[in-house]
mmCIF file of N, CA and C in Angstrom:
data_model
loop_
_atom_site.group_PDB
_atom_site.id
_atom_site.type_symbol
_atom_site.label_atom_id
_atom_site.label_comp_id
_atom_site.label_asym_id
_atom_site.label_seq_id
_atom_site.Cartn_x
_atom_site.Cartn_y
_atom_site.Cartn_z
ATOM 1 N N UNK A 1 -45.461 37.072 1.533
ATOM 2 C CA UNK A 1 -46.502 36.396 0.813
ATOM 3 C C UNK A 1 -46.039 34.979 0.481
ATOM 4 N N UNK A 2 -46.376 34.239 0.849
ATOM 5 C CA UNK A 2 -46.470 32.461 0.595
ATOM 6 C C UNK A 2 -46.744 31.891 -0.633
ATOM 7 N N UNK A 3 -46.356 31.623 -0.970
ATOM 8 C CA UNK A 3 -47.211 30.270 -2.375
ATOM 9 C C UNK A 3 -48.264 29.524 -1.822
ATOM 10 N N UNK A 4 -49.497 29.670 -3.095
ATOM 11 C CA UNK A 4 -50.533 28.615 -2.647
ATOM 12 C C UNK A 4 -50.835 27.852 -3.995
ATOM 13 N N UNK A 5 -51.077 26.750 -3.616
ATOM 14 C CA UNK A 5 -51.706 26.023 -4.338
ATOM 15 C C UNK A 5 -53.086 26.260 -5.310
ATOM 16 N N UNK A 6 -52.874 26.511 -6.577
ATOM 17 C CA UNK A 6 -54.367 27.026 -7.696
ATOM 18 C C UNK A 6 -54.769 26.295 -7.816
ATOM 19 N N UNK A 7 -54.720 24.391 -6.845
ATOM 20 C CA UNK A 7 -55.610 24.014 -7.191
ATOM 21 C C UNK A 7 -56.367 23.853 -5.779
ATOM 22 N N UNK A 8 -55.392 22.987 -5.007
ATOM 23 C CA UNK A 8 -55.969 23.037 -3.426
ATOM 24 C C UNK A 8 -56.421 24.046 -2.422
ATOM 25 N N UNK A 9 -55.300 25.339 -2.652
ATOM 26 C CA UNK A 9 -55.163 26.101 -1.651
ATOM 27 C C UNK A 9 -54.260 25.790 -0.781
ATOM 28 N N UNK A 10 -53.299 24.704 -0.757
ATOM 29 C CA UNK A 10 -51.626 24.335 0.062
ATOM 30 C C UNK A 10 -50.904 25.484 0.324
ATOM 31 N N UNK A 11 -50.625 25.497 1.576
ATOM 32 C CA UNK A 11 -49.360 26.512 1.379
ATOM 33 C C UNK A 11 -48.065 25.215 1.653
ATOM 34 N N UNK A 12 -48.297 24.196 1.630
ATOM 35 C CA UNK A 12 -47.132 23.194 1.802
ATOM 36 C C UNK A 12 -46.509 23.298 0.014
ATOM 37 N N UNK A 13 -45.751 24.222 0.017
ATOM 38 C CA UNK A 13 -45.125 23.974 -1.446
ATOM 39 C C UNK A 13 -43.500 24.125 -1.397
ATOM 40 N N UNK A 14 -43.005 23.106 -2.530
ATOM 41 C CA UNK A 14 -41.709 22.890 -2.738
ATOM 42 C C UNK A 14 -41.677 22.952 -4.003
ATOM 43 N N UNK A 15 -39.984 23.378 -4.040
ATOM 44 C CA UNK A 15 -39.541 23.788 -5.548
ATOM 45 C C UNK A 15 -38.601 22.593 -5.963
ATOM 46 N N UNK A 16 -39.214 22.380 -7.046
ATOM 47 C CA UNK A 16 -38.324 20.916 -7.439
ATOM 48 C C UNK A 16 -36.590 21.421 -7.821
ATOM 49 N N UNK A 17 -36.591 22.938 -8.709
ATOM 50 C CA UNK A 17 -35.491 22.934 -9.369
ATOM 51 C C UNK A 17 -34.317 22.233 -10.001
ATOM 52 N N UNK A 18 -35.681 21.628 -10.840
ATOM 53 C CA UNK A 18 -34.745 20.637 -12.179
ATOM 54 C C UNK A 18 -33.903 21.619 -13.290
ATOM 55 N N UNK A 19 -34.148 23.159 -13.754
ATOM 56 C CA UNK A 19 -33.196 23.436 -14.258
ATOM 57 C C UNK A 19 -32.590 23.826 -13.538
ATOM 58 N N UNK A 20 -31.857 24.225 -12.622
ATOM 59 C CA UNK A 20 -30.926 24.975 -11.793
ATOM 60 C C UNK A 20 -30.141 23.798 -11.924
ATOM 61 N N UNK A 21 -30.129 22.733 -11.647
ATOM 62 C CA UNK A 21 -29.378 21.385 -11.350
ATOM 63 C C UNK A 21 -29.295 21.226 -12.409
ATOM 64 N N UNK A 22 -29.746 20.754 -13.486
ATOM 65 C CA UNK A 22 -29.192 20.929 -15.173
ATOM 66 C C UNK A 22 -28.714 21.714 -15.778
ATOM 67 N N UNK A 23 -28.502 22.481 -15.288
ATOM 68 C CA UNK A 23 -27.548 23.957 -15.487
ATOM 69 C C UNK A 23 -26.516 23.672 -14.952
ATOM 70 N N UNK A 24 -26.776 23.285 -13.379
ATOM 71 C CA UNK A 24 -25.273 23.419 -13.209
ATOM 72 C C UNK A 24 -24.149 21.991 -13.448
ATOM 73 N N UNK A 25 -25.143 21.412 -13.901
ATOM 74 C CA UNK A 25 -23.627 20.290 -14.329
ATOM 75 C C UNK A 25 -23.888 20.528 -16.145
ATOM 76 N N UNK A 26 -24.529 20.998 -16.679
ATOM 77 C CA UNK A 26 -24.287 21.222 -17.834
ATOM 78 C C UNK A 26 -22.475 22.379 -17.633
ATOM 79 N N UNK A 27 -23.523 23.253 -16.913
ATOM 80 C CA UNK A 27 -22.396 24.278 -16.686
ATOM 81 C C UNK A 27 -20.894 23.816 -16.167
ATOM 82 N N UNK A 28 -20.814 23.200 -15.858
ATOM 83 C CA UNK A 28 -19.577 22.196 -14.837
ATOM 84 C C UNK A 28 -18.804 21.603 -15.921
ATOM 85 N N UNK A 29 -19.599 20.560 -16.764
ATOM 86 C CA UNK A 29 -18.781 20.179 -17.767
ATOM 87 C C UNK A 29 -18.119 20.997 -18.820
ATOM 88 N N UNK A 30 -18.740 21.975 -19.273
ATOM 89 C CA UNK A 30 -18.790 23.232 -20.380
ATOM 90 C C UNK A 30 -17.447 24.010 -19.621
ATOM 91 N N UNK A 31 -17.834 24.040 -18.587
ATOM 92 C CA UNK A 31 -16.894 25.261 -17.707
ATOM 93 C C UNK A 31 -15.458 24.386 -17.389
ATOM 94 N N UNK A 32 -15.675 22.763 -17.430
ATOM 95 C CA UNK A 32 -14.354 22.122 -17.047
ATOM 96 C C UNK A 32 -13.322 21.899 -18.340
ATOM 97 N N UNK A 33 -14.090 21.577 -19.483
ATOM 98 C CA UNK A 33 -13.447 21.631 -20.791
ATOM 99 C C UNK A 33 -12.865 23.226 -21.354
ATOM 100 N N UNK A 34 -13.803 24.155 -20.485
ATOM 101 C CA UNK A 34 -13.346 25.268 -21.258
ATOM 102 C C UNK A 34 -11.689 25.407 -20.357
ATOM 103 N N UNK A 35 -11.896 24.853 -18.663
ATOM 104 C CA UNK A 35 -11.005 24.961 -18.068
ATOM 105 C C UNK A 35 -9.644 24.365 -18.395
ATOM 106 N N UNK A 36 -10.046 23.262 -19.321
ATOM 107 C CA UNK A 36 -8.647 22.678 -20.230
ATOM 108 C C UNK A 36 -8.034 23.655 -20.410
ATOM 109 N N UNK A 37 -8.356 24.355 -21.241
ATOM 110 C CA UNK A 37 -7.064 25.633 -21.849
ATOM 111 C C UNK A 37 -6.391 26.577 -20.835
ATOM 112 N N UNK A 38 -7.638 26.591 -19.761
ATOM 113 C CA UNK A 38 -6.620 27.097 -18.532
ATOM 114 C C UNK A 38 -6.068 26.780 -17.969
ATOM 115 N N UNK A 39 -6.131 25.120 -17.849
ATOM 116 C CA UNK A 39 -5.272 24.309 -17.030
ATOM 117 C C UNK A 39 -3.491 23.982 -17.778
ATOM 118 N N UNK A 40 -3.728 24.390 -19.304
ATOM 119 C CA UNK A 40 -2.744 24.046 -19.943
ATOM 120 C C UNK A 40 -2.162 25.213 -19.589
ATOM 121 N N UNK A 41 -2.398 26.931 -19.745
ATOM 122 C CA UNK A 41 -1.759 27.949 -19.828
ATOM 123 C C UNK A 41 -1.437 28.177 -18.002
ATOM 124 N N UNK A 42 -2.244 27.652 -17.169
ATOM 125 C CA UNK A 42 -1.943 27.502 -15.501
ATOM 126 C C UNK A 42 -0.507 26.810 -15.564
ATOM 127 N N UNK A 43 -0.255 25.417 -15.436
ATOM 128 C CA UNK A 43 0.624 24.728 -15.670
ATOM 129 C C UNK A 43 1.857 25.478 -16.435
ATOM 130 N N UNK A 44 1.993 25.647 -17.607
ATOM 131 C CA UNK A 44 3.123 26.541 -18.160
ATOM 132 C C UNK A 44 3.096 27.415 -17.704
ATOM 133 N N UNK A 45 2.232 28.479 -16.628
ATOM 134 C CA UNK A 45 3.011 29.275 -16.129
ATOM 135 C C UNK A 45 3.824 28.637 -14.508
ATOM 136 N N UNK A 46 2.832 27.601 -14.316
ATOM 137 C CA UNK A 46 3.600 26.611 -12.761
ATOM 138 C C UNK A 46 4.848 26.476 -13.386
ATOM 139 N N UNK A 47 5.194 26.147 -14.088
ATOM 140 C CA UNK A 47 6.463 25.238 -14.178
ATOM 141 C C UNK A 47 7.379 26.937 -14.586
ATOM 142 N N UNK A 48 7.049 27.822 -15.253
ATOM 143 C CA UNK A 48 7.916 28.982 -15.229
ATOM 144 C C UNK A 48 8.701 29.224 -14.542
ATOM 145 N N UNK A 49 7.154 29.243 -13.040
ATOM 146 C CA UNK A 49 7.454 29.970 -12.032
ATOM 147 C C UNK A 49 8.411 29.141 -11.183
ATOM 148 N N UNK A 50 7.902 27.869 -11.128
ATOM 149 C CA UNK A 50 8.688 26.655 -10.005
ATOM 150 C C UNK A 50 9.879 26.760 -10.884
ATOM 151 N N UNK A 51 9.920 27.314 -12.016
ATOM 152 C CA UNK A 51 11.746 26.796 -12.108
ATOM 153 C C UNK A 51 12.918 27.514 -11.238
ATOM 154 N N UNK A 52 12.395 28.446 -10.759
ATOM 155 C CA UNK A 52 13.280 28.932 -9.594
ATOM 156 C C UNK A 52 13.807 28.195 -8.781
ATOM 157 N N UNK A 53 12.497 27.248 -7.757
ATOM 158 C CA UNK A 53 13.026 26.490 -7.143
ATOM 159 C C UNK A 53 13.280 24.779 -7.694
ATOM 160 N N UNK A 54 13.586 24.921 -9.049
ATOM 161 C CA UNK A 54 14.488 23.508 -9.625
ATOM 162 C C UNK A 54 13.542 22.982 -10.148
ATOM 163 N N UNK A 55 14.002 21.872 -10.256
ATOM 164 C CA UNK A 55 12.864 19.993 -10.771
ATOM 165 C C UNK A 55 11.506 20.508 -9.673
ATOM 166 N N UNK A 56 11.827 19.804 -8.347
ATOM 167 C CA UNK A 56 10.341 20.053 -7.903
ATOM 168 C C UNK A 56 10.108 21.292 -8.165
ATOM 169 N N UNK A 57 10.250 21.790 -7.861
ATOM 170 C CA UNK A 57 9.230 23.290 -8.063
ATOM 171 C C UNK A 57 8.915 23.546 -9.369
ATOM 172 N N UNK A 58 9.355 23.012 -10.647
ATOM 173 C CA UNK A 58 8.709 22.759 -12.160
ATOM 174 C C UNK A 58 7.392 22.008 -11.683
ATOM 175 N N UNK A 59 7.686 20.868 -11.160
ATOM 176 C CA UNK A 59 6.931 20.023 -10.897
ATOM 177 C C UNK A 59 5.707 19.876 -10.506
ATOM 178 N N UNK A 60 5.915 20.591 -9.004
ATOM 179 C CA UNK A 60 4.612 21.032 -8.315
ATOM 180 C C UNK A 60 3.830 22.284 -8.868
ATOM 181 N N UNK A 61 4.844 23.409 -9.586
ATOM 182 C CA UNK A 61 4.149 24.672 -10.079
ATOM 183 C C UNK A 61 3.101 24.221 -11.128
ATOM 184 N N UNK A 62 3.552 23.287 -11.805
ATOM 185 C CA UNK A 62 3.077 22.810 -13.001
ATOM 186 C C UNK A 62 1.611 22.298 -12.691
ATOM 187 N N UNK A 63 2.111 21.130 -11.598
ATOM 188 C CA UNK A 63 0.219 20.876 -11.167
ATOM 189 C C UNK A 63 -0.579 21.414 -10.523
ATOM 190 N N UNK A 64 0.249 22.169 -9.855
ATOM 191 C CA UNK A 64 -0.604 23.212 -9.298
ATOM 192 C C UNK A 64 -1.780 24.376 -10.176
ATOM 193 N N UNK A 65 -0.477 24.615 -10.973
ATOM 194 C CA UNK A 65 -1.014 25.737 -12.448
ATOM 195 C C UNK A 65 -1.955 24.836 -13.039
ATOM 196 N N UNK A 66 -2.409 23.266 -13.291
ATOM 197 C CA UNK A 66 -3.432 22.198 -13.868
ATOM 198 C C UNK A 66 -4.071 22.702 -13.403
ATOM 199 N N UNK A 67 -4.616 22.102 -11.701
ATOM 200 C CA UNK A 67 -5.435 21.837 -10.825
ATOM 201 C C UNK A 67 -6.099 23.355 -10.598
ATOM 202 N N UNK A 68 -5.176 24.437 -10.719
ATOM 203 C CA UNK A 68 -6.372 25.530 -10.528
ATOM 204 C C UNK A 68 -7.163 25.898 -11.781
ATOM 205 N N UNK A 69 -6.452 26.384 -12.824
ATOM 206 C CA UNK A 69 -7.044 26.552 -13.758
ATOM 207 C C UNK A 69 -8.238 25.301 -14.368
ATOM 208 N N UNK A 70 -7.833 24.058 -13.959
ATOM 209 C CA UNK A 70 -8.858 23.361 -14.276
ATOM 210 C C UNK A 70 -10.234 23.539 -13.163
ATOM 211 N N UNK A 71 -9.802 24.025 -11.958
ATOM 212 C CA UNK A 71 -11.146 24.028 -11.487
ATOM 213 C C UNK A 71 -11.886 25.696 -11.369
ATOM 214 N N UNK A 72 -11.024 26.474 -11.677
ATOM 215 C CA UNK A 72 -11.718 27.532 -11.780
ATOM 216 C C UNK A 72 -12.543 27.746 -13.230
ATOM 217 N N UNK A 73 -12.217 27.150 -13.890
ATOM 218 C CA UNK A 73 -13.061 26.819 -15.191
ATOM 219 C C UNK A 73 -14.598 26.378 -14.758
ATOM 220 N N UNK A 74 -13.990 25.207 -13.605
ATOM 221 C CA UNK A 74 -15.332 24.101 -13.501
ATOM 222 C C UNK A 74 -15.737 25.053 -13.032
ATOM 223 N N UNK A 75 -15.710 25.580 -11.615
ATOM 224 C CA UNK A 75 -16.538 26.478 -10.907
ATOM 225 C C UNK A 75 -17.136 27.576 -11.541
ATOM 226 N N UNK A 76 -17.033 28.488 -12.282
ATOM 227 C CA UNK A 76 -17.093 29.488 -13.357
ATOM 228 C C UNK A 76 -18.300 28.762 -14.049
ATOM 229 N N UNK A 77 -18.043 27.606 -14.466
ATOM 230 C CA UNK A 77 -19.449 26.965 -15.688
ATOM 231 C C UNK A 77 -20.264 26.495 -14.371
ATOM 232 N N UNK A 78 -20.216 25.797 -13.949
ATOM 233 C CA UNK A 78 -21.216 25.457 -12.668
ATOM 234 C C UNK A 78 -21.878 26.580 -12.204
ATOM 235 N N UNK A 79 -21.496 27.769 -11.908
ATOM 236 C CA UNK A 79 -22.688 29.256 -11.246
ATOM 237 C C UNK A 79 -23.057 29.469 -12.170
ATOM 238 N N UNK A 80 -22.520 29.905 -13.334
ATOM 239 C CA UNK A 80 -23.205 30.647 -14.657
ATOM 240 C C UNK A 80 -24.251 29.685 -15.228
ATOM 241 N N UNK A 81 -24.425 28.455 -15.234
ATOM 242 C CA UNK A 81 -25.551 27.209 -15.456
ATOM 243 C C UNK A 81 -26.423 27.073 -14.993
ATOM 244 N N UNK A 82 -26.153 27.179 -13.126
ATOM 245 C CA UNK A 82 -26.957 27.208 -12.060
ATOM 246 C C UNK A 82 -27.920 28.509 -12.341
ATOM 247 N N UNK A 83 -27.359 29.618 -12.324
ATOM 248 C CA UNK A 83 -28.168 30.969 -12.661
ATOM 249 C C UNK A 83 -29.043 30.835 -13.584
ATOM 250 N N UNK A 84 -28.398 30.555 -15.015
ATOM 251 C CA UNK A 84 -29.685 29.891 -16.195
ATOM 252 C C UNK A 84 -30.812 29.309 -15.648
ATOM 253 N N UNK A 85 -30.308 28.056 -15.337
ATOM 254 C CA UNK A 85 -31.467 27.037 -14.918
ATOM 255 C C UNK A 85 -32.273 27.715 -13.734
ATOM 256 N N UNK A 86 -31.682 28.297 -12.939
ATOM 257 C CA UNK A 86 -32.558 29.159 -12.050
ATOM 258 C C UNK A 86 -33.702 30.089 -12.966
ATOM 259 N N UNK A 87 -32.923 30.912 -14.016
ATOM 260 C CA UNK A 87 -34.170 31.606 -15.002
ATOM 261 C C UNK A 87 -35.201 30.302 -15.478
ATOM 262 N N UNK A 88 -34.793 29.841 -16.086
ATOM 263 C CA UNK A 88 -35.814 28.447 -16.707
ATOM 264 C C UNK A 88 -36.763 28.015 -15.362
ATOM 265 N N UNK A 89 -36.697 27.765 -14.489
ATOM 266 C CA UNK A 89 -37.145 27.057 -13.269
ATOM 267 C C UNK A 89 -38.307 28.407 -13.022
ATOM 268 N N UNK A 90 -37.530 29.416 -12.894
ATOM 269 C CA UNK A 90 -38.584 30.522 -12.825
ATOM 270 C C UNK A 90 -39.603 31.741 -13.771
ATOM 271 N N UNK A 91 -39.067 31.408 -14.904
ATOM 272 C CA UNK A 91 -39.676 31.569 -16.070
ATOM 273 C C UNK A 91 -41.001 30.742 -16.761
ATOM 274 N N UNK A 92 -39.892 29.069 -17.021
ATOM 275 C CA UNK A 92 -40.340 28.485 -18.208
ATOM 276 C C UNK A 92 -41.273 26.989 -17.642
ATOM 277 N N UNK A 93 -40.539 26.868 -16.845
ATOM 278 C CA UNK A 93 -41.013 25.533 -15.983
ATOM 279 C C UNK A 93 -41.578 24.752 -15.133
ATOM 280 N N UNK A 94 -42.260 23.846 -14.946
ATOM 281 C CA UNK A 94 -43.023 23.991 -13.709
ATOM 282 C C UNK A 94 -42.890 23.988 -12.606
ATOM 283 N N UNK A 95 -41.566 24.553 -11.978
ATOM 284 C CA UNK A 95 -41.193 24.427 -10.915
ATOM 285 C C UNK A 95 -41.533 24.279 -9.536
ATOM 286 N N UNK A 96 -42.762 24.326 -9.247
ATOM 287 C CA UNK A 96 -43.518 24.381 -7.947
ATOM 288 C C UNK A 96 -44.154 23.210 -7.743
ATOM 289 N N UNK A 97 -44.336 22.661 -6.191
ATOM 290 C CA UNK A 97 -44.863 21.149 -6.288
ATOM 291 C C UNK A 97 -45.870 21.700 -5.258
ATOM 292 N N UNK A 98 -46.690 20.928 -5.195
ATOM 293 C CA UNK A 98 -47.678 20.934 -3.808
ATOM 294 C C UNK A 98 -47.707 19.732 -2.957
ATOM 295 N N UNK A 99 -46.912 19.473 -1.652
ATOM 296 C CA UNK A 99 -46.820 18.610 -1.350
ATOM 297 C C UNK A 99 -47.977 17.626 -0.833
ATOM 298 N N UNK A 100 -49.428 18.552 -1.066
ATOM 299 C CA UNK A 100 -50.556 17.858 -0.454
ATOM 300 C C UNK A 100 -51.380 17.182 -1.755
ATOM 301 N N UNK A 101 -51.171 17.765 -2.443
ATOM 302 C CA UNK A 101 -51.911 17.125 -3.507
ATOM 303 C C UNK A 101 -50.925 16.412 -4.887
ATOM 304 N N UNK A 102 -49.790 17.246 -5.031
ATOM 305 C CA UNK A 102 -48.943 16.936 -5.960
ATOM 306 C C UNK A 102 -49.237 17.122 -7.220
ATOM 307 N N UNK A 103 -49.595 18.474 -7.855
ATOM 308 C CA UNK A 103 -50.026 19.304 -8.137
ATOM 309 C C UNK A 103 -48.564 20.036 -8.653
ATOM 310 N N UNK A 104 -48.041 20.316 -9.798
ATOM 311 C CA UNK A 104 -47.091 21.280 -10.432
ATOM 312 C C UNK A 104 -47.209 22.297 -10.992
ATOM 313 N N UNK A 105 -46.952 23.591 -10.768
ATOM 314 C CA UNK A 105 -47.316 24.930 -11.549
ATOM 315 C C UNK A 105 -46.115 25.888 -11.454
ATOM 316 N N UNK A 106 -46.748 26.987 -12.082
ATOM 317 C CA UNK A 106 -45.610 27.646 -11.682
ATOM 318 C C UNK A 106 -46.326 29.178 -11.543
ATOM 319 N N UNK A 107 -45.804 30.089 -10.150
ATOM 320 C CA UNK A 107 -46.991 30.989 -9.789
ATOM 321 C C UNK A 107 -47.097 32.065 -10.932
ATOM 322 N N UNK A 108 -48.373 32.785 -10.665
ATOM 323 C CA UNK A 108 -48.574 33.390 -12.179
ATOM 324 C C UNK A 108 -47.624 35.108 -12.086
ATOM 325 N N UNK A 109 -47.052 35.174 -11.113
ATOM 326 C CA UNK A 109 -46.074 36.763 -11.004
ATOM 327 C C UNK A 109 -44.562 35.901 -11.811
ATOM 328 N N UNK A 110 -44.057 34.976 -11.857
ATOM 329 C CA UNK A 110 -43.180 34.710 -12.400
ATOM 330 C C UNK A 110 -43.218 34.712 -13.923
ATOM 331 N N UNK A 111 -44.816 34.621 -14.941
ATOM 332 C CA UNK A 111 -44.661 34.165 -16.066
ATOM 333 C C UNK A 111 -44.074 35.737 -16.958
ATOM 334 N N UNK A 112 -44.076 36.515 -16.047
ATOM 335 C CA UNK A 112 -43.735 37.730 -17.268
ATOM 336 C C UNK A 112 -42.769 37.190 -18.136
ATOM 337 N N UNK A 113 -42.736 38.356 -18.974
ATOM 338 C CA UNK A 113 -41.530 38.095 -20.131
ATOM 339 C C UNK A 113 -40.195 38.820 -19.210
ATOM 340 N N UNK A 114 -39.513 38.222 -19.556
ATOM 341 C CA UNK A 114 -37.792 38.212 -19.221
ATOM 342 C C UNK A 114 -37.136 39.757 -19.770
#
């Protein structure tokens, strides 16, 4: 079943998904700050571990232990944002365009309650 247009009758329709995309860099930033604390407890365990193999291996364990924990944070807030804004987009918002008339709605099987 297609999307149509309630006002034209279009089946030319596109989804803008403005919250999904505001989700996910909301989520990105949220998820990169939360990733601070993992990047701090990543790192102290890099440098634990690299002390085996000396100075560098403190060194590299250490940024290594940053760089993941800081981005598995980011990544983590970025899907969980994206998903939100996906509910909002398909819930709350007008997410649907009609490219013939330009025309925004949102179809009426999506408005249930959540």
């Amino acid at each position: 079943m297609s999307l149509q247009c309630p006002k034209c009758s279009s089946c030319n329709i596109t989804s803008k998904r403005h919250g999904m995309k505001a989700g996910a860099l909301i989520g990105a930033v949220g998820g990169a700050a939360r990733g601070l604390s993992a990047a701090i407890t990543g790192a102290s365990t890099g440098i634990s571990v690299g002390a085996l193999a000396g100075p560098a291996g403190m060194t590299l364990g250490g940024l290594s232990g940053a760089l993941f924990g800081g981005l598995t944070g980011c990544i983590t807030g970025c899907l969980a944002g994206a998903k939100l804004g996906e509910v909002f987009d398909q819930r709350i918002l007008d997410n649907h365009l009609c490219c013939d008339c330009g025309y925004t709605f949102t179809p009426p099987s999506a408005t249930s309650p959540l």
